[in-house]
Amino acid sequence: MRRTPLRRFGLASVLALLLAVLGLAPTAHAAPPGPAELTFSTGAATTVPGGTVDVTMTLTNHHTHDVWFVHQTIDPTWLTTQRPDLTYAFTGCTRATAAGDVDCAGTGPANLGANYGTTVPPGQSRTVTLRLQVAPDSGCNGNIGFYSYFYAEFSDGTATSGGPLHTPEIRVLCS
C-alpha cells in the first residue's frame, strides 16, 4: 500500500502550511512598546456594601517627547450596568507627586486626563487614584468592572490612543 503525500505530511502540517501561506498563522514577535501606556491596579480584590476600594491608574510615557495632553474616560462594563441593585460612586481622586498626594481636578468618569498633571517627560509616569465607594445599602453579588479609553498628545505633534482597556485589574469583587 502506497502512502499519499498528504498522509505522509500529516493533516496538521498541511493545515499549518496553508495558514502560513495565507498569512493567518500566528507570529512569534513582540510588538515594541507604544509611546504611552496606561496600567491599572486596585487596592483590594474585594469589597462589601459600605466599603471603599482605590482604583489606581498609571500613565507611562515611552515616547521621546513630552506628553502635553491626555484625555481618559473610565466607565462601568455592560454587565456592571445591568445590576440595578448595585450602587457605587467615585468619591475622591488624588494624584501622586514628589511632595505627596494632591487632590485631583475631578473624580471622573468623563475626563480624567487633566488629573495626570501633564506635562509627562519621556520615561516618566504619573499616577492617579480614584476612590470607589460602594453604598451601604447596595446589593453586592459579583464583580464591579470598568473599561477605559485614553488619548495622549506629544510635544512633537504625534498622538496615541488606546482602549477599550478592560483587564482583570479593573474589577473588584463585591460580596
PDB file of C-alpha atoms in Angstrom:
ATOM      1  CA  MET A   1       0.000   0.000   0.000  1.00  0.00           C
ATOM      2  CA  ARG A   2       1.473   3.293  -1.049  1.00  0.00           C
ATOM      3  CA  ARG A   3       1.071   6.380   1.195  1.00  0.00           C
ATOM      4  CA  THR A   4      -0.081   9.593  -0.367  1.00  0.00           C
ATOM      5  CA  PRO A   5       1.893  12.778   0.249  1.00  0.00           C
ATOM      6  CA  LEU A   6      -0.992  14.090   2.365  1.00  0.00           C
ATOM      7  CA  ARG A   7      -0.796  11.135   4.725  1.00  0.00           C
ATOM      8  CA  ARG A   8       2.980  11.318   4.970  1.00  0.00           C
ATOM      9  CA  PHE A   9       2.977  15.005   5.590  1.00  0.00           C
ATOM     10  CA  GLY A  10       0.132  14.847   8.023  1.00  0.00           C
ATOM     11  CA  LEU A  11      -3.065  16.823   8.025  1.00  0.00           C
ATOM     12  CA  ALA A  12      -1.808  19.187  10.737  1.00  0.00           C
ATOM     13  CA  SER A  13       1.302  20.065   8.731  1.00  0.00           C
ATOM     14  CA  VAL A  14      -0.738  20.775   5.616  1.00  0.00           C
ATOM     15  CA  LEU A  15      -3.123  22.977   7.603  1.00  0.00           C
ATOM     16  CA  ALA A  16      -0.220  24.898   9.181  1.00  0.00           C
ATOM     17  CA  LEU A  17       1.365  25.403   5.780  1.00  0.00           C
ATOM     18  CA  LEU A  18      -1.916  26.636   4.317  1.00  0.00           C
ATOM     19  CA  LEU A  19      -2.395  29.141   7.167  1.00  0.00           C
ATOM     20  CA  ALA A  20       1.166  30.400   6.764  1.00  0.00           C
ATOM     21  CA  VAL A  21       0.718  30.874   3.004  1.00  0.00           C
ATOM     22  CA  LEU A  22      -2.492  32.811   3.596  1.00  0.00           C
ATOM     23  CA  GLY A  23      -0.836  34.949   6.270  1.00  0.00           C
ATOM     24  CA  LEU A  24      -3.119  33.730   9.050  1.00  0.00           C
ATOM     25  CA  ALA A  25      -0.549  31.866  11.117  1.00  0.00           C
ATOM     26  CA  PRO A  26       0.360  33.374  14.490  1.00  0.00           C
ATOM     27  CA  THR A  27       3.669  35.200  14.616  1.00  0.00           C
ATOM     28  CA  ALA A  28       6.197  34.924  17.392  1.00  0.00           C
ATOM     29  CA  HIS A  29       7.420  38.504  17.576  1.00  0.00           C
ATOM     30  CA  ALA A  30       6.701  41.005  20.321  1.00  0.00           C
ATOM     31  CA  ALA A  31       5.470  44.443  19.415  1.00  0.00           C
ATOM     32  CA  PRO A  32       7.636  47.340  20.542  1.00  0.00           C
ATOM     33  CA  PRO A  33       6.270  49.374  23.445  1.00  0.00           C
ATOM     34  CA  GLY A  34       3.874  52.122  22.413  1.00  0.00           C
ATOM     35  CA  PRO A  35       4.521  55.790  23.017  1.00  0.00           C
ATOM     36  CA  ALA A  36       2.196  55.866  26.051  1.00  0.00           C
ATOM     37  CA  GLU A  37       0.931  53.100  28.293  1.00  0.00           C
ATOM     38  CA  LEU A  38      -1.930  53.120  30.789  1.00  0.00           C
ATOM     39  CA  THR A  39      -1.959  50.468  33.519  1.00  0.00           C
ATOM     40  CA  PHE A  40      -4.429  49.787  36.325  1.00  0.00           C
ATOM     41  CA  SER A  41      -4.431  48.222  39.765  1.00  0.00           C
ATOM     42  CA  THR A  42      -6.821  48.070  42.702  1.00  0.00           C
ATOM     43  CA  GLY A  43      -6.114  48.500  46.404  1.00  0.00           C
ATOM     44  CA  ALA A  44      -8.152  45.390  47.237  1.00  0.00           C
ATOM     45  CA  ALA A  45      -9.606  42.493  45.287  1.00  0.00           C
ATOM     46  CA  THR A  46     -12.901  42.527  47.201  1.00  0.00           C
ATOM     47  CA  THR A  47     -15.201  44.944  48.991  1.00  0.00           C
ATOM     48  CA  VAL A  48     -18.535  44.886  50.815  1.00  0.00           C
ATOM     49  CA  PRO A  49     -21.561  47.221  50.965  1.00  0.00           C
ATOM     50  CA  GLY A  50     -20.315  50.446  52.534  1.00  0.00           C
ATOM     51  CA  GLY A  51     -16.709  49.633  51.605  1.00  0.00           C
ATOM     52  CA  THR A  52     -14.172  51.560  49.570  1.00  0.00           C
ATOM     53  CA  VAL A  53     -11.525  50.444  47.111  1.00  0.00           C
ATOM     54  CA  ASP A  54      -8.826  52.528  45.443  1.00  0.00           C
ATOM     55  CA  VAL A  55      -8.516  52.181  41.656  1.00  0.00           C
ATOM     56  CA  THR A  56      -5.029  53.316  40.617  1.00  0.00           C
ATOM     57  CA  MET A  57      -4.098  54.280  37.055  1.00  0.00           C
ATOM     58  CA  THR A  58      -0.551  54.952  35.917  1.00  0.00           C
ATOM     59  CA  LEU A  59       0.278  56.696  32.646  1.00  0.00           C
ATOM     60  CA  THR A  60       3.842  55.988  31.465  1.00  0.00           C
ATOM     61  CA  ASN A  61       5.472  57.968  28.648  1.00  0.00           C
ATOM     62  CA  HIS A  62       7.583  55.691  26.428  1.00  0.00           C
ATOM     63  CA  HIS A  63       7.862  58.369  23.728  1.00  0.00           C
ATOM     64  CA  THR A  64      10.947  60.554  23.126  1.00  0.00           C
ATOM     65  CA  HIS A  65       8.876  63.753  23.615  1.00  0.00           C
ATOM     66  CA  ASP A  66       6.758  65.118  26.477  1.00  0.00           C
ATOM     67  CA  VAL A  67       3.088  64.179  26.868  1.00  0.00           C
ATOM     68  CA  TRP A  68       1.289  67.520  26.603  1.00  0.00           C
ATOM     69  CA  PHE A  69      -2.334  66.436  26.742  1.00  0.00           C
ATOM     70  CA  VAL A  70      -4.261  63.408  27.980  1.00  0.00           C
ATOM     71  CA  HIS A  71      -7.945  62.567  27.706  1.00  0.00           C
ATOM     72  CA  GLN A  72      -9.154  59.477  29.545  1.00  0.00           C
ATOM     73  CA  THR A  73     -12.538  58.039  30.469  1.00  0.00           C
ATOM     74  CA  ILE A  74     -13.449  55.251  32.857  1.00  0.00           C
ATOM     75  CA  ASP A  75     -16.862  53.648  32.566  1.00  0.00           C
ATOM     76  CA  PRO A  76     -18.640  50.610  34.016  1.00  0.00           C
ATOM     77  CA  THR A  77     -18.747  47.470  31.897  1.00  0.00           C
ATOM     78  CA  TRP A  78     -22.060  46.453  30.374  1.00  0.00           C
ATOM     79  CA  LEU A  79     -22.504  43.646  32.928  1.00  0.00           C
ATOM     80  CA  THR A  80     -21.967  46.108  35.785  1.00  0.00           C
ATOM     81  CA  THR A  81     -24.658  48.438  34.396  1.00  0.00           C
ATOM     82  CA  GLN A  82     -27.140  45.543  34.255  1.00  0.00           C
ATOM     83  CA  ARG A  83     -27.221  45.183  38.039  1.00  0.00           C
ATOM     84  CA  PRO A  84     -29.938  47.536  39.356  1.00  0.00           C
ATOM     85  CA  ASP A  85     -29.148  46.563  42.954  1.00  0.00           C
ATOM     86  CA  LEU A  86     -25.572  47.883  42.737  1.00  0.00           C
ATOM     87  CA  THR A  87     -24.942  51.451  43.881  1.00  0.00           C
ATOM     88  CA  TYR A  88     -21.451  52.966  43.887  1.00  0.00           C
ATOM     89  CA  ALA A  89     -19.644  56.194  43.056  1.00  0.00           C
ATOM     90  CA  PHE A  90     -16.152  57.575  42.632  1.00  0.00           C
ATOM     91  CA  THR A  91     -15.898  59.821  45.699  1.00  0.00           C
ATOM     92  CA  GLY A  92     -12.317  61.027  45.591  1.00  0.00           C
ATOM     93  CA  CYS A  93      -9.320  61.459  43.374  1.00  0.00           C
ATOM     94  CA  THR A  94      -5.646  62.011  44.202  1.00  0.00           C
ATOM     95  CA  ARG A  95      -2.504  62.367  42.112  1.00  0.00           C
ATOM     96  CA  ALA A  96       0.824  61.148  43.411  1.00  0.00           C
ATOM     97  CA  THR A  97       3.535  63.840  43.443  1.00  0.00           C
ATOM     98  CA  ALA A  98       7.046  64.058  44.872  1.00  0.00           C
ATOM     99  CA  ALA A  99       5.612  66.158  47.718  1.00  0.00           C
ATOM    100  CA  GLY A 100       2.811  63.646  48.433  1.00  0.00           C
ATOM    101  CA  ASP A 101      -0.696  63.095  47.166  1.00  0.00           C
ATOM    102  CA  VAL A 102      -2.702  66.091  45.963  1.00  0.00           C
ATOM    103  CA  ASP A 103      -6.399  66.263  45.155  1.00  0.00           C
ATOM    104  CA  CYS A 104      -7.367  65.896  41.504  1.00  0.00           C
ATOM    105  CA  ALA A 105      -9.388  68.316  39.429  1.00  0.00           C
ATOM    106  CA  GLY A 106     -12.322  65.880  39.361  1.00  0.00           C
ATOM    107  CA  THR A 107     -13.333  62.334  40.070  1.00  0.00           C
ATOM    108  CA  GLY A 108     -14.369  61.373  36.557  1.00  0.00           C
ATOM    109  CA  PRO A 109     -15.531  59.415  34.765  1.00  0.00           C
ATOM    110  CA  ALA A 110     -15.806  61.724  31.745  1.00  0.00           C
ATOM    111  CA  ASN A 111     -12.319  63.250  31.604  1.00  0.00           C
ATOM    112  CA  LEU A 112      -9.593  62.059  33.935  1.00  0.00           C
ATOM    113  CA  GLY A 113      -6.810  63.306  31.685  1.00  0.00           C
ATOM    114  CA  ALA A 114      -6.301  66.654  33.393  1.00  0.00           C
ATOM    115  CA  ASN A 115      -5.664  64.795  36.639  1.00  0.00           C
ATOM    116  CA  TYR A 116      -2.340  63.392  35.401  1.00  0.00           C
ATOM    117  CA  GLY A 117      -0.777  66.824  35.665  1.00  0.00           C
ATOM    118  CA  THR A 118       0.759  66.832  32.214  1.00  0.00           C
ATOM    119  CA  THR A 119       3.478  67.526  31.060  1.00  0.00           C
ATOM    120  CA  VAL A 120       4.884  63.986  31.443  1.00  0.00           C
ATOM    121  CA  PRO A 121       8.555  63.873  30.344  1.00  0.00           C
ATOM    122  CA  PRO A 122       9.925  60.893  28.398  1.00  0.00           C
ATOM    123  CA  GLY A 123      10.475  57.831  30.581  1.00  0.00           C
ATOM    124  CA  GLN A 124       8.379  59.184  33.469  1.00  0.00           C
ATOM    125  CA  SER A 125       4.987  58.200  34.854  1.00  0.00           C
ATOM    126  CA  ARG A 126       2.052  59.893  36.538  1.00  0.00           C
ATOM    127  CA  THR A 127      -0.309  58.056  38.863  1.00  0.00           C
ATOM    128  CA  VAL A 128      -3.921  58.918  39.684  1.00  0.00           C
ATOM    129  CA  THR A 129      -6.033  57.083  42.259  1.00  0.00           C
ATOM    130  CA  LEU A 130      -9.840  57.125  42.305  1.00  0.00           C
ATOM    131  CA  ARG A 131     -11.708  56.140  45.468  1.00  0.00           C
ATOM    132  CA  LEU A 132     -14.590  53.760  44.658  1.00  0.00           C
ATOM    133  CA  GLN A 133     -17.300  53.875  47.350  1.00  0.00           C
ATOM    134  CA  VAL A 134     -19.993  51.171  47.446  1.00  0.00           C
ATOM    135  CA  ALA A 135     -23.227  52.391  49.056  1.00  0.00           C
ATOM    136  CA  PRO A 136     -24.062  50.816  52.445  1.00  0.00           C
ATOM    137  CA  ASP A 137     -27.456  49.612  51.138  1.00  0.00           C
ATOM    138  CA  SER A 138     -26.052  48.362  47.812  1.00  0.00           C
ATOM    139  CA  GLY A 139     -26.566  44.862  46.547  1.00  0.00           C
ATOM    140  CA  CYS A 140     -23.233  43.136  46.314  1.00  0.00           C
ATOM    141  CA  ASN A 141     -23.251  39.914  44.344  1.00  0.00           C
ATOM    142  CA  GLY A 142     -20.459  39.983  41.785  1.00  0.00           C
ATOM    143  CA  ASN A 143     -17.776  41.989  40.071  1.00  0.00           C
ATOM    144  CA  ILE A 144     -17.786  45.737  39.626  1.00  0.00           C
ATOM    145  CA  GLY A 145     -15.964  46.089  36.317  1.00  0.00           C
ATOM    146  CA  PHE A 146     -14.676  49.080  34.370  1.00  0.00           C
ATOM    147  CA  TYR A 147     -13.143  49.832  30.999  1.00  0.00           C
ATOM    148  CA  SER A 148     -11.190  52.870  29.883  1.00  0.00           C
ATOM    149  CA  TYR A 149     -10.234  54.754  26.745  1.00  0.00           C
ATOM    150  CA  PHE A 150      -7.331  57.160  26.601  1.00  0.00           C
ATOM    151  CA  TYR A 151      -5.772  59.566  24.148  1.00  0.00           C
ATOM    152  CA  ALA A 152      -2.408  61.319  24.567  1.00  0.00           C
ATOM    153  CA  GLU A 153      -0.728  64.052  22.525  1.00  0.00           C
ATOM    154  CA  PHE A 154       3.025  64.631  22.493  1.00  0.00           C
ATOM    155  CA  SER A 155       5.132  67.775  22.083  1.00  0.00           C
ATOM    156  CA  ASP A 156       6.259  66.623  18.618  1.00  0.00           C
ATOM    157  CA  GLY A 157       2.668  66.730  17.345  1.00  0.00           C
ATOM    158  CA  THR A 158       2.069  62.973  17.359  1.00  0.00           C
ATOM    159  CA  ALA A 159      -0.709  61.252  19.283  1.00  0.00           C
ATOM    160  CA  THR A 160      -1.606  57.816  20.577  1.00  0.00           C
ATOM    161  CA  SER A 161      -4.803  56.245  21.783  1.00  0.00           C
ATOM    162  CA  GLY A 162      -5.802  53.025  23.434  1.00  0.00           C
ATOM    163  CA  GLY A 163      -8.809  51.127  24.531  1.00  0.00           C
ATOM    164  CA  PRO A 164     -11.004  49.804  25.443  1.00  0.00           C
ATOM    165  CA  LEU A 165      -8.750  48.705  28.257  1.00  0.00           C
ATOM    166  CA  HIS A 166     -10.555  46.257  30.482  1.00  0.00           C
ATOM    167  CA  THR A 167      -8.288  43.962  32.306  1.00  0.00           C
ATOM    168  CA  PRO A 168      -8.806  41.839  35.405  1.00  0.00           C
ATOM    169  CA  GLU A 169      -7.155  44.597  37.450  1.00  0.00           C
ATOM    170  CA  ILE A 170     -10.161  46.890  36.895  1.00  0.00           C
ATOM    171  CA  ARG A 171     -12.576  44.503  38.556  1.00  0.00           C
ATOM    172  CA  VAL A 172     -13.491  44.384  42.224  1.00  0.00           C
ATOM    173  CA  LEU A 173     -15.496  41.528  43.697  1.00  0.00           C
ATOM    174  CA  CYS A 174     -18.327  42.888  45.797  1.00  0.00           C
ATOM    175  CA  SER A 175     -19.670  40.264  48.198  1.00  0.00           C
TER     176      SER A 175
END
